[in-house]
Amino acid sequence: MQRAAALVRRGCCPRTLGPWGRSQSSAAAEASAVLKVRPERSRRERILTLESMNPQVKAVEYAVRGPIVLKAGEIELELQRGIKKPFTEVIRANIGDAQAMGQQPITFLRQVMALCTYPNLLDSPSFPEDAKKRARRILQACGGNSLGSYSASQGVNCIREDVAAYITRRDGGVPADPDNIYLTTGASDGISTILKILVSGGGKSRTGVMIPIPQYPLYSAVISELDAIQVNYYLDEDNCWALNVNELRRAVQQAKEHCNPKVLCIINPGNPTGQVQSRKCIEDVIHFAWEEKLFLLADEVYQDNVYSPDCKFHSFKKVLYEMGPEYSSNVELASFHSTSKGYMGECGYRGGYMEVINLHPEIKGQLVKLLSVRLCPPVSGQAAMDIVVNPPVPGEESFEQFSREKESVLGNLAKKAKLTEDMFSQVPGIHCNPLMGAMYAFPRIFIPAKAVEAAQARKMAPDMFYCMKLLEETGICVVPGSGFGQREGTYHFRFGLFGAVGSLLRSVGSPLRCTGFL
Ligand SMILES: Cc1ncc(COP(=O)(O)O)c(C=O)c1O
């Protein structure tokens, strides 16, 4: 030992014996000699190339993190290197990531998460009793009382019970069964899992999935990945992006000529369009799904984000039950919620749940089998979901602070929604529908023919061209409407309601003017 230490001090390593009893350094020398005498060979063709890769994955597009966002990253690096621009920072209005844009986390949620992650803090007087009570309940339901253990594939039992209790409260007493609740890795995971089970058939009997246009691009991406058939139905821009059942009828009839329409996806409140569906509209959609034998997917991740005083969130589950047993015992429905949106904005925890109604018992078995291949959703995300569905109640120590923080976030978003709508309405060349909910504006931009030609000459979609100019000239990063889908010949962009909306909006008209768009 002393000799080895002395050798290390002198900069020499003691020789160790390799697997065949020779010193490793002499074996290495021989190996490198053999390599040297071998003739140089050209690299073998790679197994995985753009031509040989899974074509369905190649077809996937996800505009929210597309070329504009890459360009924004490049510009940020240039600013860091001191390159002068007409602005000093890039404002990322491209993504619905509230905390990345400065929104503060809800204290209670983080307190419970801290206690669950480091249970020694349960002895600390710095944490309120109601947070400790939640953390103990979650930990007791985890293997080894630790957030670091796997859970059941469907999710931690007591969290599923809390989700069911939340849904029952939200829906004014319509019962929810914990057995129908699946905890997921964000809502994205639930949506892609259920679509995976739904898609089947070949040729004209391949599954058609009806999605709104404009849509949240997760849907088109998963449809591509699964090689399903995308069936577009258009939201009515002239009528505040309302969903019109006649348009659903048109889309389904047309789709029947080349596929088997089996799934109808609804996003309410809407991303990117911000509309909130009326109860009547939801009833019509459910009746349509019943009539056409369609499996309903209700994406309700923005259920807490309703700003317009004239609108109210109605869950598909509640309306389905209120329509009577013919509907409530027949229409198959999966609805989704998430920790990422609402007032929490906890996107990074990847928490979510899916509630399924009228799913065939054998399919439930298949679903659990599929979920168990990936073991379980992150248990920390499940814990975050639990706090969202089981917040402090009146009389509990944290209730007042929790309510204040929640109202402040939602109040701010409501103000930004109004401000955004008003400011866009004043910009020549832009039209913005009322922002009723969710977290974005999707204004229409009227791009003159000359600018469309200029974009086409650069092989760019005109709205991509506009958004690139906006980024380069003002530092504002938004997503072109083409990434969400839009009616032929119309152009839009999606703008997230975060950050310094007021100062941003003053610049939005400028690229229309200074780049000859107007
Ligand atoms: C309509 C909609 N559905 C689903 C998601 C995915 O959310 P999550 O972070 O829970 O996966 C988003 C995210 O922006 C969304 O806007």
Coordinates of C-alpha atoms and ligand atoms in Angstrom, one line a residue:
M1 CA 0.0 0.0 0.0
Q2 CA 2.8 2.4 1.0
R3 CA 4.7 1.4 -2.2
A4 CA 1.7 2.2 -4.3
A5 CA 1.2 5.5 -2.7
A6 CA 4.8 6.4 -3.3
L7 CA 4.5 5.4 -6.9
V8 CA 1.5 7.6 -7.3
R9 CA 3.3 10.5 -5.7
R10 CA 6.2 10.0 -8.2
G11 CA 3.6 10.1 -11.1
C12 CA 3.8 6.3 -11.8
C13 CA 0.9 3.9 -11.6
P14 CA 1.4 0.5 -10.0
R15 CA 0.8 -2.2 -12.6
T16 CA -2.4 -4.3 -12.1
L17 CA -2.9 -7.7 -13.6
G18 CA -5.4 -8.1 -16.5
P19 CA -7.7 -11.0 -17.0
W20 CA -5.0 -13.3 -18.5
G21 CA -2.4 -12.6 -15.9
R22 CA -0.5 -10.1 -18.1
S23 CA -0.1 -6.6 -16.9
Q24 CA -2.9 -4.4 -18.3
S25 CA -0.5 -1.8 -19.7
S26 CA 1.4 -4.4 -21.8
A27 CA -2.0 -5.9 -23.0
A28 CA -3.0 -2.4 -24.0
A29 CA 0.3 -1.8 -25.8
E30 CA -0.2 -5.0 -27.8
A31 CA -3.8 -4.2 -28.7
S32 CA -2.8 -0.7 -30.0
A33 CA 0.1 -2.3 -32.0
V34 CA -2.5 -4.7 -33.7
L35 CA -4.8 -1.8 -34.4
K36 CA -1.9 0.1 -36.0
V37 CA -1.1 -2.7 -38.5
R38 CA -4.7 -3.1 -39.6
P39 CA -5.4 -1.4 -42.8
E40 CA -7.6 1.7 -42.5
R41 CA -11.2 0.8 -43.3
S42 CA -13.9 3.1 -44.4
R43 CA -16.9 3.4 -42.0
R44 CA -19.6 0.8 -42.5
E45 CA -22.9 2.2 -43.6
R46 CA -25.0 3.1 -40.5
I47 CA -27.9 0.9 -39.6
L48 CA -30.0 3.8 -38.6
T49 CA -30.3 6.5 -41.2
L50 CA -33.0 9.0 -42.3
E51 CA -34.0 6.5 -45.0
S52 CA -34.1 3.4 -42.8
M53 CA -35.6 5.0 -39.7
N54 CA -39.2 4.5 -38.7
P55 CA -41.1 6.7 -41.2
Q56 CA -43.9 7.4 -38.8
V57 CA -41.4 9.0 -36.4
K58 CA -39.9 11.0 -39.3
A59 CA -43.3 12.3 -40.1
V60 CA -43.9 13.7 -36.6
E61 CA -43.8 17.5 -36.3
Y62 CA -44.1 19.5 -33.1
A63 CA -44.1 23.2 -33.9
V64 CA -44.1 24.4 -30.3
R65 CA -40.4 23.5 -30.1
G66 CA -39.7 23.8 -33.9
P67 CA -37.3 25.9 -36.0
I68 CA -38.4 29.3 -34.5
V69 CA -37.4 28.0 -31.0
L70 CA -34.1 26.8 -32.3
K71 CA -33.5 30.2 -33.9
A72 CA -34.5 31.9 -30.6
G73 CA -31.8 29.8 -28.8
E74 CA -29.2 30.9 -31.4
I75 CA -30.1 34.6 -30.9
E76 CA -29.8 34.2 -27.1
L77 CA -26.3 32.9 -27.6
E78 CA -25.4 35.8 -29.9
L79 CA -26.7 38.3 -27.3
Q80 CA -24.6 36.5 -24.6
R81 CA -21.6 36.9 -26.9
G82 CA -22.3 40.7 -27.1
I83 CA -23.6 40.8 -30.6
K84 CA -25.8 43.9 -30.9
K85 CA -29.5 43.5 -31.7
P86 CA -32.5 45.9 -31.7
F87 CA -33.4 44.2 -28.3
T88 CA -31.6 42.9 -25.2
E89 CA -33.4 39.7 -24.5
V90 CA -35.5 37.0 -26.3
I91 CA -39.1 36.8 -24.9
R92 CA -40.3 33.3 -25.1
A93 CA -44.0 33.6 -25.8
N94 CA -43.9 30.3 -27.7
I95 CA -44.7 27.8 -24.9
G96 CA -47.2 27.4 -22.2
D97 CA -44.6 27.0 -19.5
A98 CA -45.7 29.5 -16.8
Q99 CA -42.8 29.1 -14.3
A100 CA -40.2 29.3 -17.1
M101 CA -41.7 32.8 -17.7
G102 CA -41.5 33.8 -14.0
Q103 CA -44.7 32.6 -12.4
Q104 CA -44.0 31.7 -8.8
P105 CA -44.9 28.2 -7.6
I106 CA -47.8 27.8 -5.2
T107 CA -46.2 27.6 -1.7
F108 CA -48.4 24.8 -0.3
L109 CA -47.7 22.6 -3.3
R110 CA -44.0 23.0 -2.9
Q111 CA -44.1 22.6 0.9
V112 CA -45.8 19.2 0.5
M113 CA -43.4 18.2 -2.3
A114 CA -40.4 19.2 -0.1
L115 CA -41.8 17.1 2.8
C116 CA -42.4 14.1 0.6
T117 CA -38.9 14.4 -0.9
Y118 CA -37.1 14.9 2.3
P119 CA -39.2 13.4 5.1
N120 CA -36.8 14.6 7.9
L121 CA -38.5 18.0 7.4
L122 CA -41.6 16.5 8.9
D123 CA -40.0 17.4 12.3
S124 CA -39.4 21.0 11.2
P125 CA -41.5 23.7 12.8
S126 CA -41.2 25.7 9.5
F127 CA -43.9 23.7 7.8
P128 CA -47.6 23.9 8.4
E129 CA -49.5 21.0 9.9
D130 CA -51.8 20.6 6.9
A131 CA -48.9 20.3 4.5
K132 CA -47.4 17.6 6.8
K133 CA -50.7 15.8 7.0
R134 CA -50.8 15.6 3.1
A135 CA -47.2 14.5 2.9
R136 CA -47.6 11.7 5.5
R137 CA -50.7 10.4 3.7
I138 CA -48.8 10.3 0.4
L139 CA -45.7 8.7 1.9
Q140 CA -47.6 6.1 3.8
A141 CA -49.1 4.9 0.4
C142 CA -45.6 4.7 -1.2
G143 CA -43.5 1.5 -1.1
G144 CA -41.0 1.8 1.7
N145 CA -42.7 5.2 2.6
S146 CA -40.5 6.7 -0.1
L147 CA -41.2 8.8 -3.2
G148 CA -38.2 7.0 -4.7
S149 CA -40.0 3.6 -5.0
Y150 CA -42.1 2.5 -8.0
S151 CA -45.8 2.7 -7.6
A152 CA -48.6 0.5 -9.1
S153 CA -48.8 1.1 -12.8
Q154 CA -52.2 2.8 -12.6
G155 CA -50.8 5.1 -9.9
V156 CA -50.7 5.3 -6.1
N157 CA -54.1 4.1 -4.7
C158 CA -54.8 6.9 -2.3
I159 CA -54.0 9.5 -5.0
R160 CA -56.4 7.9 -7.3
E161 CA -59.0 8.1 -4.5
D162 CA -58.2 11.8 -4.1
V163 CA -58.6 12.4 -7.8
A164 CA -62.0 10.6 -7.8
A165 CA -63.1 12.7 -4.8
Y166 CA -62.0 15.9 -6.7
I167 CA -63.9 15.0 -9.8
T168 CA -67.1 14.2 -7.8
R169 CA -66.8 17.6 -6.1
R170 CA -66.1 19.4 -9.3
D171 CA -69.0 17.8 -11.1
G172 CA -71.5 18.6 -8.3
G173 CA -71.8 15.1 -7.0
V174 CA -71.6 13.0 -10.2
P175 CA -69.8 9.9 -8.8
A176 CA -66.2 9.1 -9.9
D177 CA -64.7 5.6 -9.3
P178 CA -61.0 5.5 -8.4
D179 CA -60.8 2.3 -10.5
N180 CA -61.4 4.5 -13.6
I181 CA -58.6 6.8 -12.7
Y182 CA -55.1 6.3 -14.2
L183 CA -52.3 8.6 -13.1
T184 CA -50.1 9.6 -16.0
T185 CA -46.9 11.4 -16.9
G186 CA -48.5 14.7 -17.7
A187 CA -51.7 14.6 -19.8
S188 CA -49.6 13.9 -23.0
D189 CA -48.8 10.4 -21.8
G190 CA -52.5 9.6 -21.1
I191 CA -53.5 10.9 -24.5
S192 CA -50.9 9.0 -26.4
T193 CA -51.5 5.8 -24.4
I194 CA -55.3 5.7 -25.1
L195 CA -54.7 6.5 -28.7
K196 CA -52.2 3.7 -29.0
I197 CA -55.0 1.3 -27.8
L198 CA -57.6 2.8 -30.1
V199 CA -55.7 2.7 -33.4
S200 CA -56.1 -0.4 -35.6
G201 CA -57.0 -1.7 -39.0
G202 CA -55.5 -1.3 -42.5
G203 CA -56.5 0.5 -45.7
K204 CA -60.0 1.9 -45.6
S205 CA -60.6 0.5 -42.2
R206 CA -57.6 2.2 -40.6
T207 CA -58.7 4.3 -37.5
G208 CA -59.6 7.9 -38.2
V209 CA -59.0 10.3 -35.3
M210 CA -61.0 13.6 -35.5
I211 CA -59.1 16.6 -34.2
P212 CA -59.9 20.3 -34.1
I213 CA -58.1 22.6 -36.4
P214 CA -56.3 24.6 -35.0
Q215 CA -55.1 21.8 -32.7
Y216 CA -52.5 21.3 -30.0
P217 CA -49.8 19.5 -32.1
L218 CA -49.4 16.6 -29.7
Y219 CA -52.5 15.2 -31.5
S220 CA -51.1 15.3 -35.0
A221 CA -47.8 14.1 -33.7
V222 CA -49.2 11.0 -32.0
I223 CA -51.5 10.3 -35.0
S224 CA -48.4 10.3 -37.3
E225 CA -46.4 8.1 -34.9
L226 CA -49.3 5.6 -34.8
D227 CA -49.9 5.8 -38.6
A228 CA -53.5 6.6 -37.9
I229 CA -55.6 8.8 -40.1
Q230 CA -56.0 12.5 -39.1
V231 CA -59.5 13.7 -39.7
N232 CA -59.7 17.5 -39.4
Y233 CA -62.7 19.4 -38.2
Y234 CA -62.4 23.2 -38.4
L235 CA -63.3 25.5 -35.5
D236 CA -65.3 28.5 -36.5
E237 CA -63.0 31.5 -36.3
D238 CA -65.7 34.0 -37.3
N239 CA -67.7 32.7 -34.3
C240 CA -65.0 33.0 -31.6
W241 CA -63.6 29.6 -32.5
A242 CA -66.8 27.8 -31.6
L243 CA -67.2 24.1 -32.4
N244 CA -70.0 23.6 -34.8
V245 CA -71.6 20.1 -35.0
N246 CA -72.4 20.5 -38.7
E247 CA -68.7 20.8 -39.3
L248 CA -68.2 17.5 -37.3
R249 CA -70.8 15.9 -39.6
R250 CA -69.1 17.1 -42.7
A251 CA -65.7 15.9 -41.5
V252 CA -67.0 12.4 -40.5
Q253 CA -68.9 11.9 -43.7
Q254 CA -65.9 12.8 -45.8
A255 CA -63.6 10.7 -43.7
K256 CA -65.8 7.6 -44.0
E257 CA -64.7 7.4 -47.7
H258 CA -61.1 6.5 -46.8
C259 CA -60.9 5.4 -43.2
N260 CA -62.9 4.3 -40.1
P261 CA -63.5 7.4 -37.9
K262 CA -63.5 6.0 -34.4
V263 CA -62.2 8.8 -32.1
L264 CA -63.3 12.4 -31.6
C265 CA -60.8 14.6 -29.7
I266 CA -62.0 17.8 -28.1
I267 CA -59.8 20.5 -26.4
N268 CA -61.8 22.5 -24.0
P269 CA -60.8 25.3 -23.0
G270 CA -59.0 25.4 -26.4
N271 CA -55.3 25.5 -27.1
P272 CA -54.3 27.5 -29.2
T273 CA -57.6 29.2 -29.7
G274 CA -58.7 30.0 -26.1
Q275 CA -62.4 29.3 -26.6
V276 CA -64.6 27.8 -23.8
Q277 CA -67.4 25.6 -25.0
S278 CA -70.9 26.2 -23.9
R279 CA -72.9 23.5 -22.2
K280 CA -75.2 23.2 -25.2
C281 CA -72.2 22.7 -27.5
I282 CA -70.9 19.9 -25.3
E283 CA -74.3 18.2 -25.3
D284 CA -74.4 18.4 -29.1
V285 CA -70.9 16.9 -29.3
I286 CA -71.8 14.1 -27.0
H287 CA -75.0 13.4 -28.9
F288 CA -73.0 13.3 -32.1
A289 CA -70.4 10.9 -30.6
W290 CA -73.3 8.6 -29.5
E291 CA -74.9 8.8 -32.9
E292 CA -71.7 8.1 -34.9
K293 CA -70.3 5.6 -32.3
L294 CA -67.2 7.6 -31.6
F295 CA -64.8 7.3 -28.6
L296 CA -64.5 10.7 -27.0
L297 CA -61.3 12.2 -25.8
A298 CA -61.8 15.3 -23.7
D299 CA -58.6 17.3 -23.1
E300 CA -59.5 19.4 -20.1
V301 CA -56.1 20.5 -19.0
Y302 CA -57.2 24.2 -18.9
Q303 CA -60.2 23.6 -16.7
D304 CA -59.1 26.2 -14.2
N305 CA -58.2 28.7 -16.9
V306 CA -61.5 30.4 -17.7
Y307 CA -61.4 34.3 -17.7
S308 CA -64.4 35.6 -19.4
P309 CA -67.2 36.2 -16.9
D310 CA -69.8 35.0 -19.4
C311 CA -68.2 31.5 -19.6
K312 CA -68.0 28.6 -17.3
F313 CA -66.1 25.3 -17.6
H314 CA -68.4 22.3 -18.0
S315 CA -66.7 18.9 -17.9
F316 CA -67.7 16.3 -20.5
K317 CA -68.1 13.7 -17.8
K318 CA -70.7 15.9 -16.0
V319 CA -72.7 16.8 -19.1
L320 CA -72.6 13.1 -20.2
Y321 CA -74.2 12.0 -16.9
E322 CA -76.8 14.8 -17.0
M323 CA -77.9 13.6 -20.4
G324 CA -79.3 10.4 -18.9
P325 CA -78.5 6.7 -18.9
E326 CA -78.8 6.2 -22.7
Y327 CA -75.7 8.4 -23.0
S328 CA -74.0 7.9 -19.6
S329 CA -73.9 4.1 -19.9
N330 CA -72.9 4.0 -23.6
V331 CA -70.6 6.8 -24.7
E332 CA -67.0 5.8 -24.1
L333 CA -65.1 8.8 -22.8
A334 CA -61.5 9.5 -21.6
S335 CA -60.8 12.9 -20.1
F336 CA -57.5 14.4 -19.1
H337 CA -56.1 16.8 -16.5
S338 CA -52.6 17.9 -15.7
T339 CA -50.4 19.7 -13.1
S340 CA -48.9 21.7 -15.9
K341 CA -51.6 24.4 -16.5
G342 CA -54.2 26.0 -14.3
Y343 CA -52.8 28.2 -11.5
M344 CA -50.1 25.6 -10.7
G345 CA -48.0 25.7 -13.8
E346 CA -46.0 22.7 -12.5
C347 CA -45.0 21.4 -16.0
G348 CA -41.7 19.9 -14.9
Y349 CA -43.3 17.4 -12.4
R350 CA -45.1 15.7 -15.3
G351 CA -48.2 15.0 -13.3
G352 CA -51.5 14.1 -14.8
Y353 CA -54.5 11.8 -14.8
M354 CA -57.0 10.2 -17.1
E355 CA -60.5 9.2 -16.2
V356 CA -62.2 6.6 -18.4
I357 CA -65.9 6.0 -18.6
N358 CA -67.6 2.9 -20.1
L359 CA -64.3 1.3 -21.0
H360 CA -64.8 -2.5 -21.7
P361 CA -63.4 -4.4 -18.7
E362 CA -61.1 -6.4 -20.9
I363 CA -59.7 -3.2 -22.4
K364 CA -59.0 -2.0 -18.9
G365 CA -56.8 -5.1 -18.5
Q366 CA -55.1 -4.3 -21.8
L367 CA -54.5 -0.7 -20.6
V368 CA -53.0 -1.8 -17.3
K369 CA -50.8 -4.3 -19.2
L370 CA -49.6 -1.5 -21.5
L371 CA -48.9 0.9 -18.7
S372 CA -47.1 -1.7 -16.6
V373 CA -44.5 -2.1 -19.4
R374 CA -43.3 1.4 -18.4
L375 CA -43.6 0.5 -14.7
C376 CA -45.3 3.7 -13.4
P377 CA -45.5 7.5 -13.9
P378 CA -43.1 9.5 -11.8
V379 CA -44.2 9.2 -8.2
S380 CA -43.2 12.9 -7.6
G381 CA -45.6 13.9 -10.4
Q382 CA -48.3 11.7 -8.9
A383 CA -47.7 13.5 -5.5
A384 CA -48.0 16.9 -7.3
M385 CA -51.3 15.8 -8.8
D386 CA -52.5 14.8 -5.4
I387 CA -51.9 18.3 -4.0
V388 CA -53.8 19.8 -7.0
V389 CA -56.8 17.7 -6.3
N390 CA -56.6 17.9 -2.5
P391 CA -55.7 21.5 -1.7
P392 CA -56.2 23.2 1.7
V393 CA -59.8 23.6 2.7
P394 CA -61.4 26.4 4.9
G395 CA -60.3 26.0 8.5
E396 CA -56.9 24.6 7.6
E397 CA -53.8 26.6 8.4
S398 CA -52.7 27.1 4.7
F399 CA -56.1 27.8 3.3
E400 CA -55.8 31.6 3.2
Q401 CA -52.3 31.8 1.7
F402 CA -53.2 29.1 -0.9
S403 CA -56.4 30.9 -1.9
R404 CA -54.5 34.2 -2.2
E405 CA -51.8 32.8 -4.4
K406 CA -54.2 30.9 -6.6
E407 CA -56.4 33.9 -7.1
S408 CA -53.4 36.1 -7.8
V409 CA -52.1 33.8 -10.6
L410 CA -55.6 33.4 -12.2
G411 CA -56.4 37.1 -11.8
N412 CA -53.1 38.0 -13.5
L413 CA -53.8 35.6 -16.4
A414 CA -57.3 37.1 -16.8
K415 CA -55.8 40.6 -16.9
K416 CA -53.2 39.5 -19.5
A417 CA -55.9 37.8 -21.6
K418 CA -57.9 41.1 -21.7
L419 CA -54.8 43.2 -22.3
T420 CA -53.6 40.9 -25.1
E421 CA -57.0 40.9 -26.8
D422 CA -57.3 44.7 -26.5
M423 CA -53.8 45.4 -27.8
F424 CA -54.0 43.0 -30.7
S425 CA -57.3 44.6 -31.7
Q426 CA -55.5 47.9 -32.1
V427 CA -52.7 46.6 -34.4
P428 CA -53.4 47.1 -38.1
G429 CA -53.3 43.8 -39.9
I430 CA -54.1 41.7 -36.9
H431 CA -57.5 40.4 -35.7
C432 CA -57.9 38.6 -32.3
N433 CA -61.0 36.8 -31.1
P434 CA -62.0 37.3 -27.4
L435 CA -59.8 35.2 -25.2
M436 CA -62.2 33.2 -23.0
G437 CA -59.8 30.8 -21.4
A438 CA -56.6 28.7 -21.6
M439 CA -53.2 30.5 -21.9
Y440 CA -52.8 31.8 -25.4
A441 CA -54.0 34.2 -28.1
F442 CA -54.2 32.9 -31.7
P443 CA -54.6 36.1 -33.6
R444 CA -55.0 36.2 -37.4
I445 CA -52.5 38.1 -39.4
F446 CA -53.4 39.5 -42.8
I447 CA -50.3 39.0 -44.9
P448 CA -50.4 40.9 -48.2
A449 CA -49.9 38.9 -51.4
K450 CA -46.4 40.5 -51.9
A451 CA -45.2 39.3 -48.6
V452 CA -46.7 35.8 -49.2
E453 CA -44.7 35.7 -52.5
A454 CA -41.5 36.8 -50.6
A455 CA -42.0 34.0 -48.1
Q456 CA -42.7 31.4 -50.8
A457 CA -39.5 32.5 -52.7
R458 CA -37.6 31.6 -49.5
K459 CA -39.5 28.3 -49.3
M460 CA -41.2 29.3 -46.0
A461 CA -44.8 29.3 -45.0
P462 CA -45.9 32.9 -44.9
D463 CA -46.7 32.8 -41.1
M464 CA -43.3 31.2 -40.4
F465 CA -41.7 34.1 -42.4
Y466 CA -43.6 36.6 -40.3
C467 CA -42.7 34.9 -37.0
M468 CA -39.0 34.7 -38.0
K469 CA -39.0 38.4 -38.8
L470 CA -40.8 39.1 -35.5
L471 CA -38.1 37.2 -33.6
E472 CA -35.2 38.8 -35.5
E473 CA -36.5 42.3 -35.2
T474 CA -38.1 42.4 -31.8
G475 CA -36.8 39.3 -29.9
I476 CA -40.4 38.0 -29.4
C477 CA -40.6 34.2 -30.0
V478 CA -44.1 33.0 -31.1
V479 CA -45.2 29.9 -33.0
P480 CA -46.6 30.1 -36.5
G481 CA -50.2 29.1 -37.0
S482 CA -49.1 26.5 -39.6
G483 CA -47.8 24.4 -36.7
F484 CA -51.4 24.1 -35.3
G485 CA -53.3 23.9 -38.6
Q486 CA -55.5 26.7 -40.1
R487 CA -57.8 27.2 -42.9
E488 CA -56.1 27.4 -46.3
G489 CA -55.1 31.0 -47.1
T490 CA -55.3 32.2 -43.5
Y491 CA -52.3 33.0 -41.3
H492 CA -52.0 33.1 -37.5
F493 CA -49.5 32.8 -34.7
R494 CA -49.8 31.6 -31.1
F495 CA -48.8 33.9 -28.4
G496 CA -48.5 32.7 -24.7
L497 CA -50.0 35.0 -22.1
F498 CA -46.9 35.1 -20.0
G499 CA -44.3 37.6 -19.2
A500 CA -44.4 41.3 -19.9
V501 CA -47.4 41.2 -22.2
G502 CA -47.9 45.0 -22.3
S503 CA -44.4 45.9 -23.4
L504 CA -44.4 42.9 -25.9
L505 CA -47.5 43.8 -27.6
R506 CA -46.4 47.3 -28.6
S507 CA -43.8 45.6 -30.8
V508 CA -45.9 43.0 -32.4
G509 CA -47.2 45.4 -35.1
S510 CA -43.8 46.5 -36.1
P511 CA -42.6 43.6 -38.3
L512 CA -45.9 44.0 -40.2
R513 CA -44.8 47.6 -40.9
C514 CA -41.1 47.5 -41.1
T515 CA -40.8 44.3 -43.2
G516 CA -43.3 45.5 -45.8
F517 CA -46.1 43.2 -44.5
L518 CA -48.3 46.3 -44.5
Ligands
LIG1 C1 -54.3 21.1 -24.9 C2 -53.2 20.4 -24.2 N1 -53.2 19.1 -23.9 C3 -52.2 18.5 -23.3 C4 -51.0 19.2 -23.0 C5 -49.9 18.4 -22.4 O1 -49.7 18.7 -21.1 P1 -48.8 18.0 -20.1 O2 -47.7 18.9 -19.7 O3 -49.7 17.6 -18.9 O4 -48.3 16.7 -20.8 C6 -50.9 20.6 -23.3 C7 -49.7 21.3 -23.1 O5 -49.5 22.4 -23.4 C8 -52.0 21.2 -23.9 O6 -52.0 22.5 -24.2

